[in-house]
Short mmCIF file of C-alpha atoms in Angstrom, two decimals:
data_model
loop_
_atom_site.label_atom_id
_atom_site.label_comp_id
_atom_site.label_asym_id
_atom_site.label_seq_id
_atom_site.Cartn_x
_atom_site.Cartn_y
_atom_site.Cartn_z
CA MET A 1 27.93 -28.37 -1.24
CA ALA A 2 30.88 -25.91 -1.96
CA ALA A 3 32.61 -28.43 -4.09
CA SER A 4 30.06 -28.80 -6.20
CA ILE A 5 29.24 -25.45 -6.93
CA GLU A 6 32.40 -24.93 -8.38
CA GLN A 7 32.60 -28.09 -10.53
CA LEU A 8 29.54 -27.11 -11.72
CA LEU A 9 31.06 -23.39 -12.63
CA ALA A 10 33.82 -25.14 -14.32
CA ASP A 11 31.33 -27.67 -16.23
CA ILE A 12 29.79 -24.90 -18.10
CA TRP A 13 32.82 -23.25 -19.16
CA GLU A 14 33.47 -26.81 -20.70
CA VAL A 15 30.23 -26.50 -22.93
CA GLU A 16 28.71 -25.22 -26.49
CA ASP A 17 25.29 -25.24 -25.49
CA PRO A 18 25.74 -24.50 -21.85
CA VAL A 19 21.32 -24.38 -20.94
CA ASP A 20 20.82 -28.25 -19.51
CA GLU A 21 24.12 -27.39 -17.08
CA LEU A 22 22.83 -23.91 -15.61
CA LYS A 23 19.36 -25.62 -14.91
CA THR A 24 21.74 -27.85 -12.83
CA LEU A 25 23.61 -25.24 -11.40
CA ASN A 26 20.78 -22.71 -10.59
CA THR A 27 18.98 -25.44 -8.88
CA ALA A 28 21.97 -25.93 -6.51
CA LEU A 29 22.13 -22.72 -5.44
CA LEU A 30 18.36 -22.02 -5.02
CA THR A 31 18.67 -25.65 -2.84
CA ALA A 32 21.51 -24.40 -0.70
CA PRO A 33 21.83 -22.56 2.13
CA LEU A 34 22.04 -19.12 2.09
CA ASN A 35 24.90 -19.24 5.10
CA SER A 36 27.17 -21.85 2.87
CA LEU A 37 26.88 -19.60 -0.04
CA LYS A 38 28.55 -16.84 2.37
CA GLU A 39 31.72 -18.72 3.01
CA THR A 40 32.14 -20.09 -0.76
CA ALA A 41 30.52 -17.19 -2.65
CA PRO A 42 33.75 -14.98 -2.54
CA GLY A 43 35.82 -18.22 -3.99
CA LEU A 44 33.60 -18.69 -7.41
CA ARG A 45 34.72 -17.42 -10.66
CA LEU A 46 31.56 -15.82 -11.94
CA GLY A 47 32.85 -14.66 -14.71
CA VAL A 48 31.83 -17.35 -16.34
CA ILE A 49 27.95 -16.42 -15.75
CA PHE A 50 28.35 -12.84 -16.88
CA SER A 51 29.47 -13.65 -20.07
CA LEU A 52 26.39 -15.73 -21.28
CA LEU A 53 24.07 -13.05 -20.52
CA ASN A 54 25.55 -11.30 -24.25
CA THR A 55 23.42 -14.04 -25.69
CA SER A 56 20.06 -13.78 -27.29
CA ASP A 57 18.44 -17.04 -25.96
CA ARG A 58 16.18 -15.72 -23.67
CA GLU A 59 15.60 -19.43 -21.45
CA GLN A 60 20.05 -18.76 -20.99
CA ILE A 61 19.10 -15.48 -19.78
CA ASN A 62 16.82 -15.38 -17.07
CA LEU A 63 18.94 -18.58 -16.18
CA CYS A 64 21.56 -16.60 -15.41
CA VAL A 65 20.16 -14.00 -13.67
CA SER A 66 18.39 -16.62 -11.64
CA ILE A 67 22.12 -17.40 -10.57
CA LEU A 68 23.70 -14.40 -10.44
CA ASP A 69 20.87 -13.02 -8.39
CA ARG A 70 21.61 -15.68 -5.76
CA ILE A 71 25.19 -15.60 -5.47
CA LEU A 72 25.61 -11.94 -5.17
CA GLN A 73 23.00 -11.75 -2.36
CA ALA A 74 25.63 -14.26 -0.57
CA LEU A 75 27.90 -11.16 -1.38
CA GLU A 76 29.68 -7.96 1.20
CA PRO A 77 28.20 -4.90 -0.56
CA VAL A 78 32.18 -4.00 -0.64
CA TYR A 79 33.00 -6.76 -1.88
CA ILE A 80 30.54 -6.49 -4.76
CA ALA A 81 31.71 -2.86 -5.52
CA GLN A 82 35.00 -2.65 -5.58
CA ASN A 83 34.46 -7.01 -7.60
CA PHE A 84 32.25 -6.63 -10.19
CA ARG A 85 31.35 -3.02 -10.96
CA GLU A 86 32.16 -2.93 -14.11
CA GLU A 87 29.58 -5.99 -14.86
CA LEU A 88 26.90 -4.26 -13.45
CA GLN A 89 27.59 -0.92 -15.78
CA ARG A 90 27.22 -3.48 -18.50
CA GLY A 91 24.41 -5.01 -17.11
CA LEU A 92 22.87 -1.59 -17.65
CA LEU A 93 23.56 -1.35 -20.94
CA HIS A 94 21.98 -5.18 -21.83
CA PRO A 95 18.85 -4.52 -24.19
CA ASP A 96 16.92 -7.07 -21.76
CA ASP A 97 15.10 -5.56 -19.00
CA SER A 98 15.66 -8.25 -16.80
CA VAL A 99 19.51 -8.04 -16.62
CA LYS A 100 19.39 -4.01 -15.59
CA ILE A 101 16.70 -5.23 -12.75
CA LEU A 102 19.07 -7.54 -11.83
CA ALA A 103 22.14 -5.28 -11.55
CA LEU A 104 19.85 -2.34 -10.25
CA SER A 105 18.19 -4.53 -7.57
CA GLN A 106 22.02 -5.53 -6.52
CA MET A 107 23.43 -2.41 -6.85
CA CYS A 108 20.15 -1.47 -4.64
CA GLU A 109 20.84 -4.19 -1.87
CA SER A 110 24.25 -3.56 -1.25
CA LEU A 111 24.24 0.49 -0.67
CA GLN A 112 21.00 0.03 1.55
CA LYS A 113 23.28 -2.60 3.56
CA ALA A 114 26.18 -0.53 3.19
CA ALA A 115 24.31 2.70 4.36
CA ARG A 116 22.45 1.39 7.17
CA THR A 117 25.22 -0.76 8.79
CA ALA A 118 28.50 0.66 10.05
CA GLU A 119 30.97 -2.03 8.92
CA ASN A 120 31.32 -2.01 5.16
CA PRO A 121 31.22 2.69 5.35
CA ASP A 122 32.85 2.41 1.66
CA ALA A 123 30.28 0.49 -0.42
CA VAL A 124 29.10 3.58 -1.67
CA THR A 125 31.90 5.39 -2.04
CA ASP A 126 32.85 2.59 -4.45
CA PHE A 127 30.56 2.91 -6.37
CA LEU A 128 30.05 6.34 -6.35
CA ASN A 129 33.85 6.44 -7.56
CA SER A 130 32.21 5.10 -10.63
CA PRO A 131 30.73 8.35 -12.56
CA GLU A 132 29.28 6.37 -15.53
CA LEU A 133 28.09 4.07 -12.99
CA LEU A 134 25.89 6.46 -11.55
CA ARG A 135 25.28 8.08 -14.68
CA LEU A 136 23.51 4.91 -16.27
CA ILE A 137 21.39 4.04 -13.27
CA ILE A 138 20.11 7.84 -13.76
CA GLN A 139 19.26 6.89 -17.07
CA CYS A 140 17.50 4.06 -16.87
CA ILE A 141 14.85 6.20 -15.41
CA GLY A 142 13.65 7.77 -18.66
CA GLY A 143 13.39 3.75 -19.85
CA GLU A 144 10.53 2.53 -22.06
CA GLN A 145 10.14 -0.25 -19.29
CA LEU A 146 8.37 1.68 -15.46
CA SER A 147 9.55 -1.93 -13.60
CA VAL A 148 13.18 -0.88 -14.62
CA ALA A 149 13.05 3.16 -13.55
CA LYS A 150 11.79 1.67 -10.41
CA GLN A 151 14.42 -0.12 -10.00
CA ALA A 152 16.70 2.50 -11.13
CA ILE A 153 14.79 5.35 -8.42
CA LYS A 154 15.06 3.00 -5.78
CA ALA A 155 18.92 2.53 -6.69
CA ILE A 156 19.62 6.29 -6.24
CA SER A 157 17.37 6.98 -3.27
CA ARG A 158 19.74 4.88 -1.59
CA ILE A 159 22.36 6.83 -2.36
CA ALA A 160 20.43 9.14 -1.40
CA GLU A 161 20.78 7.66 1.98
CA THR A 162 25.04 9.20 2.31
CA LYS A 163 25.40 12.54 2.72
CA ALA A 164 28.32 11.57 0.12
CA GLY A 165 25.76 9.79 -2.53
CA LEU A 166 23.53 13.44 -1.30
CA ASP A 167 26.56 15.77 -2.73
CA ALA A 168 27.20 13.43 -5.26
CA ILE A 169 24.05 13.75 -6.67
CA PHE A 170 23.12 17.58 -6.13
CA MET A 171 26.02 18.92 -6.08
CA GLY A 172 27.64 17.88 -8.72
CA SER A 173 27.82 17.17 -12.81
CA TYR A 174 24.77 14.44 -11.80
CA LEU A 175 22.36 17.07 -10.59
CA GLN A 176 22.49 18.57 -14.58
CA ASP A 177 22.30 14.58 -15.78
CA LEU A 178 18.84 14.05 -13.94
CA LYS A 179 17.62 17.30 -15.31
CA ASN A 180 18.52 16.22 -18.67
CA VAL A 181 16.70 12.65 -17.84
CA MET A 182 13.65 14.72 -16.75
CA ALA A 183 13.51 16.23 -19.63
CA THR A 184 12.36 13.30 -21.82
CA ASP A 185 8.58 13.37 -21.12
CA ASP A 186 5.80 14.45 -18.97
CA ILE A 187 5.94 10.79 -17.91
CA VAL A 188 9.84 10.57 -16.81
CA ARG A 189 9.19 14.09 -15.29
CA TYR A 190 7.08 12.31 -12.91
CA ARG A 191 9.88 9.68 -11.94
CA VAL A 192 11.99 12.55 -11.13
CA TYR A 193 10.19 13.76 -8.49
CA GLU A 194 9.11 10.64 -7.48
CA LEU A 195 12.69 10.06 -6.92
CA ILE A 196 13.12 13.42 -5.29
CA VAL A 197 10.51 13.13 -3.03
CA GLU A 198 11.20 9.36 -2.05
CA ILE A 199 15.58 10.96 -0.97
CA SER A 200 12.84 14.27 0.21
CA ASN A 201 10.92 12.16 3.10
CA ALA A 202 14.12 10.37 4.32
CA SER A 203 15.30 13.46 6.72
CA PRO A 204 15.11 17.03 7.16
CA VAL A 205 19.12 17.96 5.64
CA SER A 206 17.76 15.39 2.32
CA LEU A 207 14.83 17.68 2.07
CA GLY A 208 17.37 20.28 2.42
CA TYR A 209 19.30 19.32 -0.82
CA CYS A 210 16.01 18.56 -2.57
CA ALA A 211 14.46 21.93 -1.78
CA ASN A 212 17.86 24.01 -3.05
CA SER A 213 19.02 22.25 -6.16
CA GLY A 214 15.10 23.58 -7.31
CA PHE A 215 12.93 20.74 -8.12
CA ILE A 216 11.05 21.08 -4.72
CA SER A 217 9.77 24.91 -6.08
CA GLN A 218 9.38 23.28 -9.95
CA LEU A 219 6.82 20.87 -8.58
CA ILE A 220 5.04 23.25 -6.69
CA THR A 221 4.79 25.43 -9.51
CA GLU A 222 3.23 22.79 -11.96
CA LEU A 223 0.69 22.07 -8.88
CA THR A 224 -1.03 25.68 -8.77
CA GLY A 225 -0.48 25.59 -12.78
CA ASP A 226 -2.68 26.07 -14.85
CA ASP A 227 -2.71 22.82 -16.63
CA ILE A 228 -5.47 20.48 -15.22
CA LEU A 229 -3.71 17.28 -16.05
CA ILE A 230 -0.51 18.03 -14.20
CA ARG A 231 -2.19 19.92 -11.65
CA ALA A 232 -3.90 16.40 -11.00
CA THR A 233 -1.04 14.31 -11.01
CA CYS A 234 1.19 17.34 -8.95
CA ILE A 235 -1.12 16.45 -6.24
CA GLU A 236 -0.13 12.90 -5.81
CA THR A 237 3.36 13.25 -5.27
CA VAL A 238 3.19 16.60 -2.82
CA THR A 239 0.91 14.40 -1.21
CA ALA A 240 3.47 12.04 -0.76
CA LEU A 241 5.71 14.11 0.28
CA ALA A 242 3.49 15.64 3.36
CA HIS A 243 3.88 11.67 4.85
CA SER A 244 7.08 12.94 6.39
CA ILE A 245 6.66 15.61 9.74
CA HIS A 246 9.64 17.66 7.97
CA GLY A 247 7.57 17.48 4.46
CA ARG A 248 4.72 18.28 6.03
CA GLN A 249 6.64 21.68 7.42
CA TYR A 250 8.14 22.31 4.49
CA LEU A 251 4.81 22.60 2.63
CA ALA A 252 3.42 24.64 5.40
CA GLN A 253 6.06 27.08 5.28
CA GLN A 254 6.10 27.51 2.35
CA GLY A 255 2.25 28.59 2.03
CA VAL A 256 1.55 25.34 -0.23
CA ILE A 257 -1.49 23.71 2.12
CA ASP A 258 -2.87 27.33 2.40
CA LYS A 259 -2.36 27.02 -1.78
CA ILE A 260 -4.78 23.65 -1.96
CA SER A 261 -7.19 25.18 0.60
CA ASN A 262 -7.45 27.91 -1.79
CA MET A 263 -7.36 25.51 -4.68
CA MET A 264 -10.44 23.88 -3.47
CA ILE A 265 -12.27 26.35 -2.59
CA GLY A 266 -11.16 28.55 -6.47
CA ALA A 267 -12.82 24.22 -7.34
CA GLU A 268 -16.20 25.63 -7.61
CA SER A 269 -15.86 27.78 -10.07
CA ASP A 270 -14.00 25.53 -12.59
CA PRO A 271 -16.02 23.47 -14.52
CA PHE A 272 -13.02 20.97 -14.60
CA SER A 273 -12.30 21.11 -11.46
CA SER A 274 -12.94 17.36 -11.16
CA PHE A 275 -10.30 16.44 -12.53
CA TYR A 276 -8.14 17.64 -10.00
CA LEU A 277 -10.46 18.15 -6.53
CA PRO A 278 -10.63 14.28 -5.75
CA GLY A 279 -6.48 14.46 -5.51
CA LEU A 280 -7.01 17.74 -3.26
CA VAL A 281 -9.76 15.87 -1.35
CA LYS A 282 -6.99 12.96 -0.48
CA PHE A 283 -4.51 15.40 0.25
CA PHE A 284 -6.36 16.82 3.26
CA GLY A 285 -7.50 13.03 3.93
CA ASN A 286 -3.42 12.31 4.43
CA LEU A 287 -2.63 14.97 6.41
CA ALA A 288 -5.72 14.21 9.23
CA ILE A 289 -4.14 10.88 9.12
CA VAL A 290 -1.00 12.05 10.83
CA ASP A 291 -2.44 15.36 12.06
CA SER A 292 -4.94 16.12 14.09
CA PRO A 293 -8.63 15.54 12.44
CA GLN A 294 -10.39 18.31 14.19
CA HIS A 295 -6.70 21.03 13.55
CA ILE A 296 -7.04 20.28 9.55
CA CYS A 297 -10.57 20.43 9.79
CA GLU A 298 -10.60 23.68 11.96
CA HIS A 299 -8.03 25.58 9.91
CA TYR A 300 -9.26 24.18 6.56
CA PRO A 301 -12.98 23.98 6.57
CA VAL A 302 -13.64 24.06 3.56
CA PHE A 303 -12.17 20.39 2.92
CA LEU A 304 -15.22 19.23 4.96
CA GLU A 305 -17.51 21.21 2.72
CA LYS A 306 -16.03 19.43 -0.19
CA VAL A 307 -15.93 15.71 1.27
CA PHE A 308 -19.67 16.90 2.35
CA GLU A 309 -20.71 18.32 -1.26
CA MET A 310 -19.17 15.31 -2.95
CA GLY A 311 -20.88 12.68 -0.32
CA GLU A 312 -24.21 14.48 -1.65
CA GLY A 313 -23.71 14.67 -5.15
CA GLN A 314 -24.41 12.00 -8.34
CA ASP A 315 -20.67 11.35 -9.47
CA PRO A 316 -20.27 8.24 -8.54
CA THR A 317 -16.40 9.02 -8.84
CA LEU A 318 -16.20 11.22 -6.42
CA ASN A 319 -18.46 10.23 -4.05
CA GLY A 320 -15.78 6.80 -3.75
CA VAL A 321 -13.32 10.16 -3.01
CA ALA A 322 -16.30 10.92 -0.15
CA LEU A 323 -16.71 8.14 0.94
CA ASP A 324 -13.20 7.07 1.64
CA THR A 325 -12.15 10.38 3.00
CA LEU A 326 -14.48 9.88 6.14
CA ALA A 327 -13.78 6.21 6.37
CA ILE A 328 -9.82 8.19 7.41
CA LEU A 329 -11.37 10.74 9.45
CA ALA A 330 -14.02 8.12 11.60
CA SER A 331 -10.54 6.38 12.02
CA SER A 332 -10.23 7.76 15.25
CA VAL A 333 -12.52 9.70 18.18
CA GLU A 334 -11.70 12.67 17.04
CA GLY A 335 -12.68 12.57 13.49
CA LYS A 336 -15.33 11.50 14.59
CA GLN A 337 -16.24 14.13 16.80
CA VAL A 338 -15.28 16.33 14.39
CA LEU A 339 -18.53 14.74 11.69
CA GLN A 340 -20.50 14.68 15.23
CA LYS A 341 -20.02 18.03 15.72
CA THR A 342 -21.39 19.07 12.34
CA GLY A 343 -24.87 17.74 13.12
CA GLN A 344 -27.88 17.14 11.06
CA LYS A 345 -25.28 18.07 7.78
CA PHE A 346 -23.95 14.00 8.90
CA GLN A 347 -26.93 12.72 9.62
CA ASN A 348 -28.47 13.55 6.01
CA LEU A 349 -25.14 12.62 4.71
CA LEU A 350 -25.54 9.34 6.58
CA LYS A 351 -29.51 8.62 4.58
CA LYS A 352 -27.22 8.77 1.49
CA ILE A 353 -24.19 6.65 2.04
CA GLY A 354 -27.20 3.89 3.48
CA HIS A 355 -28.90 4.34 -0.18
CA VAL A 356 -25.21 3.91 -1.62
CA ALA A 357 -24.81 0.93 0.09
CA LYS A 358 -28.20 -0.71 -1.03
CA ASN A 359 -28.22 0.91 -4.89
CA ALA A 360 -24.75 1.82 -6.40
CA PRO A 361 -22.89 -1.04 -8.64
CA THR A 362 -20.96 -3.72 -6.64
CA GLU A 363 -17.55 -1.60 -6.52
CA LEU A 364 -18.81 1.37 -5.14
CA ARG A 365 -20.97 -0.74 -2.43
CA VAL A 366 -17.48 -2.66 -1.22
CA ARG A 367 -16.77 1.29 -0.45
CA CYS A 368 -19.47 2.61 0.85
CA LEU A 369 -19.64 -0.66 2.85
CA ASP A 370 -16.08 -0.51 4.35
CA ALA A 371 -16.73 3.61 5.50
CA ILE A 372 -19.72 2.90 7.07
CA THR A 373 -17.47 -0.16 8.90
CA SER A 374 -15.06 2.49 9.78
CA ILE A 375 -17.61 4.75 11.03
CA LEU A 376 -19.33 2.88 13.60
CA SER A 377 -16.40 1.39 15.33
CA LEU A 378 -15.76 1.93 18.69
CA PRO A 379 -12.69 0.76 20.44
CA THR A 380 -13.41 -0.80 23.92
CA ASP A 381 -11.80 0.95 25.80
CA GLN A 382 -13.27 4.87 24.91
CA GLN A 383 -16.92 3.46 24.47
CA THR A 384 -18.52 6.46 26.66
CA ASP A 385 -21.96 6.37 26.90
CA ASP A 386 -21.71 9.91 24.90
CA LEU A 387 -19.89 7.81 22.46
CA LEU A 388 -22.16 5.06 22.35
CA GLY A 389 -25.08 7.03 21.94
CA MET A 390 -23.80 8.55 18.60
CA THR A 391 -22.80 5.87 17.23
CA GLU A 392 -26.13 4.44 17.71
CA SER A 393 -27.61 7.74 15.94
CA TRP A 394 -25.34 7.30 13.12
CA PHE A 395 -27.02 3.60 12.26
CA SER A 396 -30.16 4.91 12.14
CA SER A 397 -29.98 7.29 10.25
CA LEU A 398 -28.37 5.02 7.33
CA SER A 399 -31.86 3.65 6.69
CA SER A 400 -35.25 2.98 8.44
CA GLN A 401 -34.72 -0.25 8.86
CA PRO A 402 -30.52 -0.50 9.54
CA MET A 403 -30.21 -4.25 10.54
CA GLU A 404 -32.53 -5.23 7.32
CA LEU A 405 -30.69 -3.22 4.92
CA PHE A 406 -27.35 -4.73 6.18
CA ARG A 407 -28.67 -8.44 6.53
CA SER A 408 -29.93 -8.66 2.93
CA ILE A 409 -26.63 -7.44 1.23
CA SER A 410 -24.72 -10.27 3.81
CA THR A 411 -27.30 -12.72 2.11
CA GLN A 412 -26.03 -11.48 -1.63
CA PRO A 413 -23.84 -14.13 -3.62
CA PHE A 414 -21.24 -12.02 -3.86
CA THR A 415 -17.84 -12.41 -1.38
CA GLU A 416 -16.97 -8.70 -1.55
CA LEU A 417 -20.28 -7.42 -0.43
CA HIS A 418 -21.16 -10.34 1.53
CA CYS A 419 -18.11 -9.52 3.81
CA SER A 420 -18.52 -5.93 3.56
CA ALA A 421 -21.40 -6.43 5.28
CA LEU A 422 -20.62 -9.07 7.85
CA ARG A 423 -17.49 -6.17 8.81
CA VAL A 424 -20.31 -3.93 9.89
CA PHE A 425 -21.76 -5.69 11.89
CA ALA A 426 -18.72 -6.85 13.27
CA ALA A 427 -17.49 -3.00 13.85
CA ILE A 428 -21.16 -3.05 15.92
CA ALA A 429 -20.75 -6.46 18.02
CA ASP A 430 -18.93 -4.91 20.75
CA GLN A 431 -21.52 -2.50 21.15
CA PRO A 432 -24.33 -2.92 23.28
CA TRP A 433 -26.58 -0.95 21.09
CA GLY A 434 -25.85 -3.39 18.55
CA GLN A 435 -26.36 -6.27 20.53
CA LYS A 436 -29.28 -5.23 21.59
CA PHE A 437 -30.05 -4.25 17.34
CA MET A 438 -28.57 -7.91 16.14
CA ILE A 439 -30.71 -10.10 19.29
CA ASN A 440 -34.12 -8.24 18.34
CA SER A 441 -34.27 -8.73 14.07
CA PRO A 442 -35.63 -12.00 14.16
CA GLY A 443 -33.32 -15.34 12.79
CA PHE A 444 -30.10 -13.33 13.25
CA VAL A 445 -28.66 -15.35 15.68
CA GLU A 446 -29.32 -18.18 14.12
CA TYR A 447 -27.73 -16.49 10.98
CA ILE A 448 -24.86 -16.44 12.36
CA LEU A 449 -24.39 -19.63 13.63
CA ASP A 450 -25.28 -20.96 10.84
CA ARG A 451 -22.57 -21.86 8.49
CA SER A 452 -23.57 -23.12 5.39
CA VAL A 453 -24.15 -19.53 4.29
CA ASP A 454 -20.53 -19.58 4.01
CA HIS A 455 -19.22 -20.79 1.22
CA ASP A 456 -15.32 -19.53 0.80
CA LYS A 457 -12.28 -19.17 3.55
CA GLU A 458 -13.30 -15.30 2.79
CA SER A 459 -16.17 -15.55 3.80
CA LYS A 460 -16.39 -18.22 7.11
CA ASP A 461 -12.69 -15.76 8.20
CA ALA A 462 -15.29 -12.70 8.00
CA LYS A 463 -18.38 -15.29 9.86
CA TYR A 464 -15.76 -16.00 12.41
CA GLU A 465 -14.61 -12.64 13.37
CA LEU A 466 -18.16 -10.92 13.32
CA VAL A 467 -18.12 -14.11 16.22
CA LYS A 468 -15.27 -13.30 18.08
CA ALA A 469 -15.98 -9.89 18.53
CA LEU A 470 -19.61 -10.92 19.92
CA VAL A 471 -17.86 -13.62 22.29
CA ASN A 472 -15.62 -10.75 23.64
CA SER A 473 -18.19 -8.01 24.58
CA ASN A 474 -18.74 -7.82 28.41
CA THR A 475 -21.93 -7.95 27.51
CA ILE A 476 -23.01 -10.87 25.13
CA ALA A 477 -24.24 -12.98 27.77
CA ASP A 478 -26.53 -10.76 29.24
CA ILE A 479 -27.64 -8.96 26.04
CA PHE A 480 -27.99 -12.56 24.02
CA GLY A 481 -28.85 -14.29 26.97
CA ASN A 482 -26.65 -17.30 28.10
CA GLN A 483 -27.70 -20.61 25.28
CA HIS A 484 -27.13 -17.91 22.76
CA TYR A 485 -23.80 -16.88 24.16
CA LEU A 486 -23.25 -20.37 24.59
CA ARG A 487 -23.72 -21.41 21.01
CA LEU A 488 -21.49 -18.14 20.19
CA ARG A 489 -18.61 -19.57 22.38
CA ALA A 490 -18.70 -23.44 21.29
CA TYR A 491 -18.70 -21.65 16.60
CA LEU A 492 -15.70 -19.46 18.27
CA ARG A 493 -13.63 -22.41 20.07
CA GLU A 494 -14.47 -25.03 16.58
CA GLY A 495 -13.22 -22.53 14.40
CA PRO A 496 -13.85 -20.90 11.36
CA TYR A 497 -13.80 -23.64 9.23
CA TYR A 498 -15.34 -26.41 11.14
CA VAL A 499 -16.90 -28.47 9.66
CA ARG A 500 -19.98 -31.58 11.73
CA ALA A 501 -19.66 -34.76 11.08
CA THR A 502 -22.47 -36.27 9.33
CA ALA A 503 -23.21 -39.94 10.18
CA SER A 504 -24.46 -41.59 7.44
CA VAL A 505 -26.25 -44.93 7.57
CA ALA A 506 -26.60 -48.22 4.71
CA LEU A 507 -29.81 -49.73 3.77
CA GLU A 508 -30.35 -52.53 2.59
CA GLY A 509 -33.36 -53.37 1.22
CA ALA A 510 -35.30 -56.95 1.14
CA GLU A 511 -37.55 -57.77 -0.87
#
């Protein structure tokens, strides 16, 4: 295989129109095992492929990109940095975005390997020894194509995984290059913020570099500024910074979390708050995921107040955010207990949620059903009498006839709604009270066992998960009875896609 690839490369030198030869080489490379390429790739003369990128022929460019991508994957980071740095640098200036992405992705992969393996400590340094290369990567953040900018952000993030890279980006002239690119327009400015947050989340040391650069304080200033649209965009970036422990600590120390809480309080008197309020709620919702829901709700009571207010309101957009946030809070037992402490207030909201599940547009109904699934789910090992009583009361609060509500949704011909309703049933299927609701609902067991009502893979899978939850419950045989239990076990054993064989009888008529 090695000899044939070398020969195919040699053949390309000798033809005027190399497209057919490039196709053959590309096929040979894609079918060759990567391990065998690793042995031969360092000896391959790739100059001809790089030179053939200098064309306007789209097919030729795509073939060259595919060939180079495959071969460069087989090379060590140091080898690429030392032997193809200039070619990659030229790739960043190429008018075709696929070539830019190739150059950026290869540098990114090489830097990632180098930063995470002790065997290649010099690869990052080799790339950094070319000042123009890093400068071009930074400039790519300001490019028109988002795909190119994303790859450039990724490459710089990889460079920043080493101290040498952090020093180069934040302690030298490249810092000014970043600021210059940032000044391009609003879109590019937020790309730079995205980069800064990604670097910051890597480690406390990285966060220190980013904080000292002034970018984070600039972001926070924009977040608390008067421009409503900028505020709405900034909150998403600040939320991303809160994904790391040290990022959250920094935001708390800088008083940012308190500021966001105060912004939520001030939103009551702001007629334009609907633009940024969803982002503020999502921020605290994300904090509740990674922190204690009880801690967040107790220290920032306005958060839960806004969630309830948005859920009870008439704005479908705000309804959706409230539902998603409730789903997040209710995903843990601690979060469920926080909601339970609100007493009748949450019971009233559940009535509204049941109404939305029945009457809202399809997309919002699906989000509503997913939230209900999260709210009602209760892990088997945490099913105390108190918690079971809590989820049962919540289910009953959704509607005067909750089983009929979800059965009517599950029989609708829309796959998303059908499956979402089945997931609600699966959420209560391992809870004794849920099983009692099911067995007391006429025809429900027959509906579960009827395979003819599920016509697509997603529906069959959702029904199967419901059956599995029932069969795996310790109480199912007692509540459903042995006959139904054995039929459910048979369904589970047969699998989600089982089709019962039917005998066909041909009758010959006689005169």
